[in-house]
Coordinates of C-alpha atoms in Angstrom, one line a residue:
Chain D
M1 CA 140.5 -75.2 -36.4
K2 CA 141.4 -73.3 -39.6
I3 CA 138.4 -71.7 -41.3
G4 CA 138.1 -70.5 -44.9
F5 CA 135.5 -67.8 -45.5
V6 CA 133.9 -67.0 -48.9
G7 CA 131.4 -64.2 -49.3
L8 CA 132.6 -61.0 -47.6
G9 CA 129.5 -58.9 -48.2
I10 CA 127.4 -56.8 -45.9
M11 CA 126.7 -59.9 -43.7
G12 CA 129.8 -62.0 -44.4
K13 CA 132.4 -59.4 -43.5
P14 CA 131.3 -58.8 -39.9
M15 CA 130.7 -62.6 -39.5
A16 CA 134.3 -63.3 -40.5
K17 CA 135.6 -60.6 -38.2
N18 CA 133.7 -62.2 -35.3
L19 CA 135.4 -65.5 -36.1
I20 CA 138.8 -63.8 -35.9
K21 CA 137.8 -62.1 -32.6
A22 CA 136.8 -65.5 -31.2
G23 CA 140.4 -66.7 -31.9
F24 CA 139.9 -68.9 -35.0
D25 CA 142.5 -69.0 -37.7
V26 CA 140.7 -67.4 -40.7
V27 CA 141.5 -67.4 -44.4
V28 CA 139.5 -65.1 -46.6
T29 CA 139.1 -64.7 -50.3
T30 CA 137.7 -61.8 -52.4
H31 CA 138.6 -59.9 -55.6
K32 CA 139.1 -56.8 -53.6
Q33 CA 142.7 -56.4 -52.4
E34 CA 141.7 -53.7 -49.9
V35 CA 139.4 -56.1 -48.2
I36 CA 142.1 -58.8 -48.1
D37 CA 144.4 -56.1 -46.6
E38 CA 141.8 -55.2 -44.0
F39 CA 141.5 -58.8 -42.9
V40 CA 145.3 -59.4 -42.9
A41 CA 145.6 -56.4 -40.6
L42 CA 143.2 -58.2 -38.2
G43 CA 145.4 -61.4 -38.3
A44 CA 143.7 -63.4 -41.1
K45 CA 145.3 -64.7 -44.2
G46 CA 144.3 -64.1 -47.8
A47 CA 143.6 -66.7 -50.5
K48 CA 142.9 -66.7 -54.3
N49 CA 139.7 -68.7 -54.0
A50 CA 138.0 -71.5 -52.1
A51 CA 140.3 -74.1 -53.5
D52 CA 143.2 -72.1 -52.3
E53 CA 141.7 -71.9 -48.8
V54 CA 141.5 -75.7 -48.8
K55 CA 145.1 -76.0 -50.0
Q56 CA 146.2 -73.6 -47.2
G57 CA 144.9 -76.2 -44.7
C58 CA 141.4 -75.1 -43.9
D59 CA 139.2 -77.9 -42.5
V60 CA 136.0 -75.9 -42.7
I61 CA 134.8 -73.5 -45.4
I62 CA 132.1 -71.1 -44.6
T63 CA 130.1 -69.6 -47.5
M64 CA 127.8 -66.6 -47.1
L65 CA 126.5 -66.0 -50.7
P66 CA 123.5 -64.5 -52.5
N67 CA 121.8 -67.7 -53.6
S68 CA 122.3 -71.3 -54.7
P69 CA 124.1 -70.7 -58.1
Q70 CA 126.9 -68.9 -56.2
V71 CA 127.1 -71.7 -53.5
R72 CA 127.2 -74.3 -56.3
E73 CA 130.0 -72.4 -58.0
V74 CA 132.1 -71.9 -54.9
T75 CA 131.8 -75.5 -53.8
L76 CA 131.7 -77.5 -57.0
G77 CA 132.9 -75.1 -59.7
A78 CA 136.2 -73.8 -61.0
G79 CA 138.4 -72.7 -58.1
G80 CA 135.9 -74.2 -55.7
V81 CA 136.1 -76.3 -52.5
V82 CA 136.3 -79.7 -54.4
E83 CA 139.1 -78.4 -56.5
G84 CA 141.1 -78.0 -53.3
G85 CA 141.5 -81.7 -53.5
K86 CA 141.0 -82.7 -49.8
S87 CA 138.4 -85.0 -48.4
G88 CA 137.1 -85.0 -44.8
I89 CA 136.5 -81.3 -44.8
T90 CA 133.2 -79.6 -44.1
V91 CA 131.3 -76.7 -45.8
L92 CA 129.1 -74.6 -43.5
D93 CA 126.8 -72.8 -46.0
M94 CA 125.3 -69.9 -44.2
S95 CA 123.6 -68.5 -47.3
S96 CA 119.8 -68.5 -47.5
I97 CA 119.0 -70.9 -50.4
D98 CA 116.5 -73.4 -51.6
P99 CA 116.7 -76.5 -49.4
V100 CA 116.3 -78.7 -52.4
E101 CA 119.6 -77.2 -53.7
S102 CA 121.3 -77.7 -50.4
Q103 CA 120.4 -81.4 -50.7
K104 CA 121.7 -81.6 -54.3
I105 CA 124.9 -79.8 -53.6
S106 CA 125.4 -82.0 -50.5
A107 CA 125.0 -85.1 -52.5
E108 CA 127.6 -83.9 -55.1
L109 CA 130.1 -82.9 -52.4
E110 CA 129.7 -86.3 -50.7
K111 CA 131.3 -87.9 -53.8
S112 CA 134.5 -86.0 -52.9
G113 CA 134.2 -86.9 -49.2
I114 CA 133.1 -83.3 -48.3
E115 CA 130.2 -82.7 -45.9
L116 CA 127.7 -79.9 -46.1
L117 CA 125.7 -78.3 -43.3
D118 CA 123.1 -75.7 -44.3
C119 CA 123.2 -73.0 -41.6
P120 CA 121.2 -70.0 -42.8
V121 CA 120.9 -67.0 -40.5
S122 CA 118.2 -64.5 -39.6
G123 CA 118.9 -61.0 -38.3
G124 CA 120.4 -58.3 -40.4
E125 CA 123.7 -56.4 -40.6
P126 CA 123.5 -55.0 -37.0
K127 CA 123.2 -58.5 -35.6
A128 CA 125.9 -59.8 -37.9
I129 CA 128.2 -57.1 -36.4
D130 CA 127.2 -57.8 -32.8
G131 CA 127.5 -61.6 -33.3
T132 CA 123.9 -62.0 -32.3
L133 CA 122.5 -63.7 -35.4
S134 CA 120.1 -66.6 -35.2
V135 CA 121.3 -69.8 -37.0
M136 CA 119.0 -72.6 -38.2
A137 CA 121.1 -75.6 -39.0
G138 CA 120.6 -78.8 -41.1
G139 CA 122.9 -81.7 -41.6
K140 CA 124.5 -84.5 -39.6
K141 CA 124.0 -84.0 -35.9
E142 CA 127.6 -85.0 -34.9
S143 CA 129.0 -82.4 -37.4
F144 CA 126.6 -79.8 -36.0
D145 CA 127.9 -80.5 -32.5
K146 CA 131.5 -80.3 -33.7
F147 CA 131.0 -76.9 -35.4
L148 CA 128.7 -75.4 -32.8
P149 CA 131.6 -73.3 -31.3
V150 CA 132.2 -71.8 -34.8
L151 CA 128.6 -70.9 -35.3
K152 CA 128.3 -69.5 -31.7
A153 CA 131.1 -67.1 -32.6
M154 CA 128.6 -65.4 -35.0
A155 CA 125.3 -66.0 -33.4
S156 CA 123.4 -65.8 -30.1
S157 CA 120.9 -68.5 -31.1
V158 CA 121.9 -71.7 -32.9
V159 CA 119.2 -74.3 -33.4
Y160 CA 119.7 -77.7 -34.9
V161 CA 116.6 -78.5 -37.0
G162 CA 117.4 -81.8 -38.8
P163 CA 119.0 -83.4 -41.8
I164 CA 120.6 -81.4 -44.7
G165 CA 118.2 -78.8 -46.1
S166 CA 116.4 -78.4 -42.8
G167 CA 118.1 -75.2 -41.9
N168 CA 116.9 -73.6 -45.1
V169 CA 113.4 -75.1 -44.6
A170 CA 113.3 -73.3 -41.2
K171 CA 114.6 -70.1 -42.8
L172 CA 112.0 -70.2 -45.5
A173 CA 109.2 -71.0 -43.0
N174 CA 110.4 -67.9 -41.1
Q175 CA 110.3 -65.7 -44.2
M176 CA 106.8 -67.0 -45.2
V177 CA 105.5 -66.0 -41.8
V178 CA 107.2 -62.6 -41.8
A179 CA 105.9 -61.7 -45.2
A180 CA 102.3 -62.6 -44.3
N181 CA 102.5 -60.9 -40.9
I182 CA 103.7 -57.7 -42.6
G183 CA 101.0 -58.0 -45.3
V184 CA 98.1 -58.3 -42.9
V185 CA 99.3 -55.6 -40.6
A186 CA 99.4 -53.3 -43.6
E187 CA 95.9 -54.5 -44.7
A188 CA 94.4 -54.0 -41.3
L189 CA 95.9 -50.6 -40.6
T190 CA 95.0 -49.3 -44.1
F191 CA 91.4 -50.6 -43.6
A192 CA 91.3 -48.7 -40.3
K193 CA 92.5 -45.5 -41.9
K194 CA 90.2 -45.9 -44.9
A195 CA 87.3 -46.5 -42.5
G196 CA 88.0 -43.1 -40.9
T197 CA 89.8 -44.1 -37.7
D198 CA 93.3 -43.2 -36.6
P199 CA 95.6 -46.2 -37.5
R200 CA 97.9 -45.2 -34.6
L201 CA 95.1 -45.6 -32.1
V202 CA 94.1 -48.9 -33.7
Y203 CA 97.7 -50.1 -33.5
E204 CA 97.8 -49.2 -29.8
A205 CA 94.5 -50.9 -29.2
I206 CA 95.4 -54.2 -30.8
R207 CA 99.1 -54.7 -30.4
G208 CA 98.9 -56.1 -26.9
G209 CA 96.4 -58.8 -27.7
L210 CA 96.3 -62.0 -29.9
A211 CA 97.1 -59.8 -32.9
G212 CA 100.4 -58.8 -31.4
S213 CA 103.6 -59.8 -33.1
T214 CA 107.3 -58.9 -33.5
V215 CA 106.3 -57.6 -37.0
M216 CA 103.6 -55.5 -35.4
D217 CA 106.0 -54.0 -32.9
A218 CA 108.9 -53.5 -35.4
K219 CA 107.2 -52.7 -38.7
A220 CA 103.9 -50.9 -37.9
P221 CA 105.7 -47.9 -36.4
M222 CA 107.9 -47.7 -39.6
M223 CA 104.7 -47.8 -41.7
L224 CA 103.0 -45.2 -39.6
S225 CA 106.0 -42.8 -39.9
G226 CA 106.6 -43.5 -43.6
N227 CA 110.0 -45.0 -43.1
Y228 CA 110.9 -47.5 -45.8
E229 CA 114.7 -47.5 -45.2
P230 CA 116.2 -51.0 -45.4
G231 CA 116.4 -53.1 -43.1
F232 CA 115.5 -56.1 -45.1
R233 CA 115.1 -55.3 -48.8
I234 CA 112.1 -56.3 -50.9
K235 CA 114.4 -58.0 -53.5
L236 CA 115.9 -60.2 -50.8
H237 CA 112.5 -61.2 -49.5
I238 CA 111.5 -62.0 -53.1
K239 CA 114.5 -64.3 -53.4
D240 CA 113.4 -66.1 -50.2
L241 CA 109.8 -66.4 -51.4
T242 CA 111.0 -67.7 -54.8
N243 CA 112.9 -70.4 -53.0
A244 CA 109.9 -71.1 -50.7
L245 CA 107.6 -71.5 -53.7
N246 CA 110.2 -73.7 -55.5
A247 CA 110.8 -75.9 -52.4
A248 CA 107.0 -76.2 -51.7
H249 CA 106.1 -76.9 -55.3
A250 CA 108.9 -79.5 -55.5
I251 CA 106.8 -81.5 -53.0
N252 CA 103.5 -80.5 -54.6
M253 CA 102.5 -78.4 -51.6
P254 CA 100.2 -75.4 -52.3
V255 CA 101.3 -72.4 -50.2
P256 CA 98.5 -69.9 -51.0
M257 CA 99.5 -67.2 -48.5
T258 CA 103.1 -67.3 -49.6
A259 CA 102.0 -67.1 -53.3
H260 CA 99.8 -64.1 -52.5
M261 CA 102.7 -62.3 -50.8
M262 CA 104.9 -63.0 -53.8
E263 CA 102.4 -61.3 -56.0
V264 CA 102.2 -58.3 -53.7
M265 CA 106.0 -58.0 -53.8
Q266 CA 105.9 -58.2 -57.6
E267 CA 103.7 -55.1 -57.5
L268 CA 106.3 -53.3 -55.4
M269 CA 109.1 -54.4 -57.8
N270 CA 107.0 -53.0 -60.7
H271 CA 107.1 -49.6 -58.9
G272 CA 110.9 -49.8 -58.5
E273 CA 110.9 -50.4 -54.8
E274 CA 113.2 -53.4 -54.7
N275 CA 115.6 -51.7 -52.3
C276 CA 113.0 -50.6 -49.9
D277 CA 112.5 -52.4 -46.6
H278 CA 109.8 -55.0 -46.7
D279 CA 107.5 -52.7 -44.6
D280 CA 107.1 -51.0 -48.0
I281 CA 104.3 -53.6 -48.5
I282 CA 102.1 -50.8 -47.1
K283 CA 102.6 -49.0 -50.4
Y284 CA 100.7 -51.7 -52.2
Y285 CA 97.7 -50.9 -50.0
E286 CA 98.3 -47.2 -50.4
R287 CA 98.1 -47.4 -54.2
M288 CA 95.1 -49.7 -54.0
T289 CA 93.1 -47.5 -51.6
G290 CA 94.4 -44.0 -52.2
V291 CA 95.0 -43.5 -48.5
S292 CA 98.3 -43.5 -46.5
I293 CA 98.6 -44.4 -42.9
A294 CA 101.8 -42.4 -42.8
E295 CA 99.7 -39.2 -43.1
A296 CA 98.4 -37.6 -40.0
Chain Q
M1 CA 74.9 -44.9 -12.0
K2 CA 72.2 -47.5 -12.7
I3 CA 73.2 -49.9 -15.5
G4 CA 70.8 -52.1 -17.5
F5 CA 72.5 -55.2 -19.0
V6 CA 71.2 -57.1 -22.0
G7 CA 72.9 -60.3 -23.3
L8 CA 73.8 -62.7 -20.4
G9 CA 75.6 -65.2 -22.5
I10 CA 79.0 -66.8 -22.0
M11 CA 80.7 -63.4 -22.0
G12 CA 77.9 -61.1 -20.8
K13 CA 77.1 -63.0 -17.6
P14 CA 80.5 -62.7 -16.0
M15 CA 80.8 -59.1 -17.3
A16 CA 77.5 -58.2 -15.6
K17 CA 78.7 -59.8 -12.4
N18 CA 81.9 -57.8 -12.4
L19 CA 79.7 -54.6 -12.6
I20 CA 77.9 -55.7 -9.5
K21 CA 81.1 -56.5 -7.7
A22 CA 82.4 -53.0 -8.6
G23 CA 79.4 -51.6 -6.7
F24 CA 77.1 -50.5 -9.6
D25 CA 73.3 -50.8 -9.5
V26 CA 72.6 -53.4 -12.1
V27 CA 69.3 -54.4 -13.8
V28 CA 69.4 -57.5 -16.0
T29 CA 66.9 -59.0 -18.4
T30 CA 66.7 -62.6 -19.8
H31 CA 64.0 -65.1 -20.6
K32 CA 65.5 -67.5 -18.1
Q33 CA 64.0 -67.0 -14.6
E34 CA 66.9 -69.0 -13.0
V35 CA 69.4 -66.5 -14.3
I36 CA 67.3 -63.6 -13.0
D37 CA 67.2 -65.4 -9.6
E38 CA 71.0 -65.9 -9.8
F39 CA 71.5 -62.1 -10.3
V40 CA 68.9 -61.1 -7.8
A41 CA 70.8 -63.2 -5.2
L42 CA 73.9 -61.1 -6.0
G43 CA 72.0 -57.8 -5.5
A44 CA 70.8 -57.0 -9.0
K45 CA 67.2 -56.4 -10.1
G46 CA 65.4 -58.2 -13.0
A47 CA 63.6 -56.6 -15.9
K48 CA 61.2 -57.8 -18.6
N49 CA 63.3 -56.2 -21.4
A50 CA 65.6 -53.3 -22.3
A51 CA 62.6 -50.9 -22.3
D52 CA 61.8 -52.0 -18.8
E53 CA 65.4 -51.5 -17.7
V54 CA 65.0 -47.9 -18.9
K55 CA 61.7 -47.5 -17.1
Q56 CA 63.4 -48.7 -13.9
G57 CA 65.7 -45.7 -14.1
C58 CA 68.8 -47.0 -15.9
D59 CA 70.9 -44.2 -17.4
V60 CA 73.1 -46.6 -19.3
I61 CA 72.3 -49.8 -21.1
I62 CA 75.0 -52.3 -21.9
T63 CA 74.4 -54.8 -24.7
M64 CA 76.6 -57.9 -25.3
L65 CA 74.9 -59.6 -28.2
P66 CA 75.8 -62.0 -31.1
N67 CA 75.6 -59.5 -34.0
S68 CA 74.1 -56.3 -35.3
P69 CA 70.5 -57.6 -35.9
Q70 CA 70.2 -58.4 -32.2
V71 CA 71.7 -55.0 -31.3
R72 CA 69.2 -53.3 -33.6
E73 CA 66.3 -55.2 -32.1
V74 CA 67.3 -54.6 -28.4
T75 CA 67.8 -50.9 -29.1
L76 CA 65.3 -49.9 -31.8
G77 CA 62.9 -52.8 -31.8
A78 CA 59.9 -53.9 -29.8
G79 CA 60.7 -53.8 -26.0
G80 CA 64.0 -52.1 -26.9
V81 CA 65.8 -49.1 -25.4
V82 CA 63.9 -46.4 -27.4
E83 CA 60.6 -47.9 -26.3
G84 CA 61.7 -47.1 -22.7
G85 CA 60.8 -43.5 -23.6
K86 CA 63.7 -41.6 -22.0
S87 CA 66.2 -39.3 -23.7
G88 CA 69.6 -38.5 -22.5
I89 CA 70.6 -42.1 -21.8
T90 CA 73.6 -44.0 -23.3
V91 CA 73.9 -47.4 -24.8
L92 CA 77.3 -49.1 -24.5
D93 CA 77.3 -51.8 -27.2
M94 CA 80.0 -54.2 -26.3
S95 CA 79.0 -56.7 -29.0
S96 CA 81.4 -57.2 -32.0
I97 CA 79.5 -56.0 -35.0
D98 CA 79.9 -54.3 -38.4
P99 CA 81.0 -50.7 -37.7
V100 CA 78.8 -49.5 -40.5
E101 CA 75.8 -50.9 -38.5
S102 CA 77.1 -49.2 -35.4
Q103 CA 77.0 -45.9 -37.2
K104 CA 73.5 -46.6 -38.6
I105 CA 72.1 -47.6 -35.2
S106 CA 73.7 -44.6 -33.6
A107 CA 72.1 -42.3 -36.1
E108 CA 68.7 -43.8 -35.4
L109 CA 69.1 -43.7 -31.7
E110 CA 70.1 -40.0 -31.9
K111 CA 66.6 -39.2 -33.1
S112 CA 65.4 -40.3 -29.7
G113 CA 68.1 -38.4 -27.9
I114 CA 70.0 -41.6 -27.1
E115 CA 73.7 -41.9 -27.5
L116 CA 75.7 -45.0 -28.7
L117 CA 79.3 -46.0 -27.9
D118 CA 80.6 -49.1 -29.7
C119 CA 82.9 -50.8 -27.2
P120 CA 83.7 -54.3 -28.5
V121 CA 86.0 -56.5 -26.4
S122 CA 88.8 -59.0 -27.1
G123 CA 89.7 -61.8 -24.8
G124 CA 87.5 -64.8 -24.1
E125 CA 85.4 -66.2 -21.3
P126 CA 88.4 -66.5 -18.8
K127 CA 89.2 -62.8 -19.2
A128 CA 85.5 -61.9 -19.0
I129 CA 85.4 -63.7 -15.6
D130 CA 88.6 -62.1 -14.4
G131 CA 87.6 -58.6 -15.6
T132 CA 90.7 -58.4 -17.7
L133 CA 89.1 -57.9 -21.2
S134 CA 90.5 -55.4 -23.7
V135 CA 87.9 -52.8 -24.8
M136 CA 88.3 -50.8 -28.0
A137 CA 85.8 -47.9 -27.9
G138 CA 84.3 -45.6 -30.4
G139 CA 81.9 -42.6 -29.9
K140 CA 82.0 -39.2 -28.4
K141 CA 85.2 -38.7 -26.3
E142 CA 83.3 -36.9 -23.4
S143 CA 81.0 -39.9 -23.1
F144 CA 83.8 -42.3 -23.3
D145 CA 85.5 -40.5 -20.4
K146 CA 82.2 -40.5 -18.4
F147 CA 81.7 -44.2 -18.7
L148 CA 85.4 -45.3 -18.4
P149 CA 84.8 -46.4 -14.8
V150 CA 82.0 -48.7 -16.0
L151 CA 84.3 -50.2 -18.7
K152 CA 87.2 -50.5 -16.3
A153 CA 85.0 -52.8 -14.1
M154 CA 85.1 -55.4 -16.8
A155 CA 88.5 -54.8 -18.6
S156 CA 92.1 -54.3 -17.8
S157 CA 92.7 -52.4 -21.0
V158 CA 90.3 -49.7 -22.4
V159 CA 91.4 -47.8 -25.4
Y160 CA 89.5 -44.9 -27.1
V161 CA 89.9 -45.2 -30.8
G162 CA 87.7 -42.5 -32.3
P163 CA 84.1 -41.6 -33.4
I164 CA 81.2 -44.1 -33.5
G165 CA 82.2 -47.3 -35.3
S166 CA 85.9 -47.0 -34.5
G167 CA 85.8 -49.5 -31.7
N168 CA 84.5 -52.1 -34.1
V169 CA 86.9 -51.0 -36.8
A170 CA 89.8 -51.8 -34.3
K171 CA 88.2 -55.1 -33.4
L172 CA 87.9 -56.1 -37.0
A173 CA 91.5 -55.0 -37.7
N174 CA 92.4 -57.3 -34.8
Q175 CA 90.5 -60.2 -36.1
M176 CA 91.9 -59.8 -39.6
V177 CA 95.5 -59.9 -38.2
V178 CA 94.8 -62.9 -36.0
A179 CA 93.2 -64.9 -38.9
A180 CA 96.2 -64.3 -41.2
N181 CA 98.8 -64.9 -38.5
I182 CA 97.2 -68.2 -37.7
G183 CA 96.9 -69.1 -41.4
V184 CA 100.6 -68.5 -42.2
V185 CA 101.9 -70.3 -39.1
A186 CA 99.8 -73.3 -40.2
E187 CA 101.1 -72.9 -43.8
A188 CA 104.8 -72.6 -42.7
L189 CA 104.7 -75.4 -40.2
T190 CA 102.9 -77.8 -42.6
F191 CA 105.5 -76.9 -45.3
A192 CA 108.3 -77.8 -42.8
K193 CA 106.7 -81.1 -42.0
K194 CA 106.0 -81.9 -45.6
A195 CA 109.6 -81.0 -46.5
G196 CA 110.8 -83.7 -44.0
T197 CA 111.7 -81.6 -41.0
D198 CA 110.4 -81.6 -37.5
P199 CA 107.9 -78.8 -37.2
R200 CA 108.5 -78.6 -33.5
L201 CA 112.2 -77.8 -34.1
V202 CA 111.3 -75.3 -36.8
Y203 CA 108.8 -73.6 -34.4
E204 CA 111.6 -73.4 -31.8
A205 CA 114.0 -72.1 -34.3
I206 CA 111.8 -69.2 -35.6
R207 CA 109.5 -68.2 -32.7
G208 CA 112.1 -65.9 -31.2
G209 CA 112.8 -63.8 -34.3
L210 CA 110.9 -61.5 -36.6
A211 CA 108.4 -64.4 -37.3
G212 CA 107.4 -64.4 -33.6
S213 CA 103.9 -63.5 -32.6
T214 CA 101.3 -64.0 -29.9
V215 CA 99.6 -66.4 -32.3
M216 CA 102.8 -68.3 -32.8
D217 CA 103.2 -68.7 -29.0
A218 CA 99.6 -69.4 -28.3
K219 CA 98.4 -71.4 -31.3
A220 CA 101.4 -73.3 -32.7
P221 CA 101.7 -75.5 -29.5
M222 CA 97.9 -76.3 -29.9
M223 CA 98.4 -77.2 -33.5
L224 CA 101.5 -79.3 -32.7
S225 CA 99.6 -81.2 -30.0
G226 CA 96.4 -81.7 -32.1
N227 CA 94.3 -79.6 -29.7
Y228 CA 91.3 -77.9 -31.4
E229 CA 89.3 -77.2 -28.2
P230 CA 87.7 -73.7 -28.2
G231 CA 89.0 -71.1 -27.3
F232 CA 87.6 -68.9 -30.0
R233 CA 85.3 -70.8 -32.4
I234 CA 85.7 -70.8 -36.1
K235 CA 82.0 -69.7 -36.5
L236 CA 82.7 -66.6 -34.5
H237 CA 85.8 -65.8 -36.4
I238 CA 83.7 -66.2 -39.6
K239 CA 81.2 -63.7 -38.2
D240 CA 84.0 -61.2 -37.6
L241 CA 85.5 -61.7 -41.1
T242 CA 82.0 -61.4 -42.6
N243 CA 81.7 -58.0 -40.9
A244 CA 85.2 -57.1 -41.9
L245 CA 84.5 -57.8 -45.6
N246 CA 81.2 -55.9 -45.4
A247 CA 82.8 -52.9 -43.8
A248 CA 85.8 -52.9 -46.2
H249 CA 83.6 -53.3 -49.3
A250 CA 81.3 -50.6 -48.1
I251 CA 84.2 -48.2 -48.7
N252 CA 85.4 -50.1 -51.8
M253 CA 88.5 -51.4 -50.1
P254 CA 89.9 -54.7 -51.3
V255 CA 91.2 -56.8 -48.4
P256 CA 92.7 -59.8 -50.2
M257 CA 94.3 -61.5 -47.2
T258 CA 91.1 -61.3 -45.2
A259 CA 89.1 -62.6 -48.2
H260 CA 91.5 -65.5 -48.4
M261 CA 91.2 -66.4 -44.7
M262 CA 87.4 -66.3 -45.1
E263 CA 87.6 -68.9 -47.9
V264 CA 89.9 -71.1 -45.7
M265 CA 87.3 -70.9 -42.9
Q266 CA 84.5 -71.8 -45.3
E267 CA 86.5 -75.1 -46.0
L268 CA 86.5 -75.8 -42.3
M269 CA 82.8 -75.1 -42.0
N270 CA 82.3 -77.5 -44.9
H271 CA 83.9 -80.1 -42.7
G272 CA 81.7 -79.4 -39.8
E273 CA 84.4 -77.7 -37.7
E274 CA 82.5 -74.5 -36.8
N275 CA 82.8 -75.2 -33.1
C276 CA 86.6 -75.9 -33.2
D277 CA 89.1 -73.3 -32.1
H278 CA 90.5 -71.2 -34.9
D279 CA 93.8 -73.0 -34.6
D280 CA 91.8 -75.7 -36.5
I281 CA 92.9 -73.8 -39.7
I282 CA 95.8 -76.3 -39.6
K283 CA 93.3 -78.9 -40.7
Y284 CA 92.8 -77.1 -44.0
Y285 CA 96.5 -77.6 -44.7
E286 CA 96.4 -81.2 -43.4
R287 CA 93.6 -82.1 -45.9
M288 CA 95.5 -80.3 -48.7
T289 CA 98.9 -81.9 -48.1
G290 CA 98.1 -85.3 -46.4
V291 CA 100.5 -84.5 -43.5
S292 CA 99.7 -83.5 -40.0
I293 CA 102.1 -81.6 -37.8
A294 CA 100.3 -83.1 -34.8
E295 CA 101.8 -86.5 -35.6
A296 CA 105.3 -87.3 -34.2

């Protein structure tokens, strides 16, 4: 199987390297000659663009891009997959985008006999490097089964969720839960501090019970120590919540908690904190209350 | 140590029995003669009221009552602890109440030389029976240390949080987090269903990552199977959020997520669901969207 890869960013680069390590023939494309050279040294080939990857004989193109406009461009636009002029190939879009866009792009690709699977991931750069990402996949089940070994080369967990768009629905559901779980941990610990108790002791008292969560374990210690290093940047979480609100509103579904967390994140953006980790939500409460749980 | 117990309800009864099992001298009071008989058969003594428990020589009175008005009555009111006429004793209030009320009641008891520790618990009836509750304690540290063996007879986890009121601050922080964590799991899974995916597969796809939580593990399966059996009743969670809002507003702290979850629970009350488990929050989304994640 020959795999074309588009999107050699912080996540895409180690993902593509793991494909090479797993023994796949990989063709990459990027404007940066030094990155092409880096991959050629690892045994990959370089291409001008996605169309060129197809022309070089790739049967599957993986895209790992910022959002749906880039996915649309790389598949349907100038120099894109369709321009490669070959039907029967498959695009695995591993970007996190609006599932409604996944469905639209899929429908347009179908006209050229090209299939799309939406396979967004969770887990950040360290898991991309280790090949231990979590993939949530949508599309035709037979195709999912066919490309499972490809996805497994980059991920420790790969779950098939349903028809095209379902992968991104799951990813957005994930991001909605993460946002609110961070929000309420920040609210509860700031309340504890403001009420005169030690938020560290409250954290220790409640983390083992029904209030426990992966967010509590991972983010409360960061908040308590004043560590806002990314991690997962506020601006990326805003992208996901924007897509979640779009996707929900496209089916007339009110998502009040998601909408609230979006407003909280707008306040953070307003303070120039777009590149902070999403645990920075604690700052919203800090500014609102005048107390910081990071102080002793 | 001779312990008086007031509040032999669903929680209090097994808690008092665990004190007897642990070898403490226990004196109980209740209007129900058959309950007195039940405890006398186990080796306890009966009393008319809290004042009578003090007169029978109890050095510590444990209260496990619905809310602060009952705690105030049993400590400061007619037939209450103060009326027992003995200074130097301690009240362990294990009820979940507003921490501001804990502080006020403490200040009034102090005038009679009586000390208060607020020691609310988390964990329901099964954990009360097994003696595996979690206790969050506030008050003087020396007193906490002194009565730790008493608390340990009823709980597997006992955490000292800080001065009087801190136990209830921690308990309210816990209940704030639990409410929002349930709310957003319901929002995310209903979104998945409404968007045409199988919420069971989305649940499986996201529960292992940063969206994971004890609520996700414990409550999502209940929501997905349409099980609203208590568990922890909506009306009790409303009591806790009422106390959380009161306590937060007493220090001018906005708690927008808690306020939102209170409004959601009001909608459930409006539909007569006060005795459903708090996973019933999924019904709010069901009514709002016209889809149920409990359906196949």
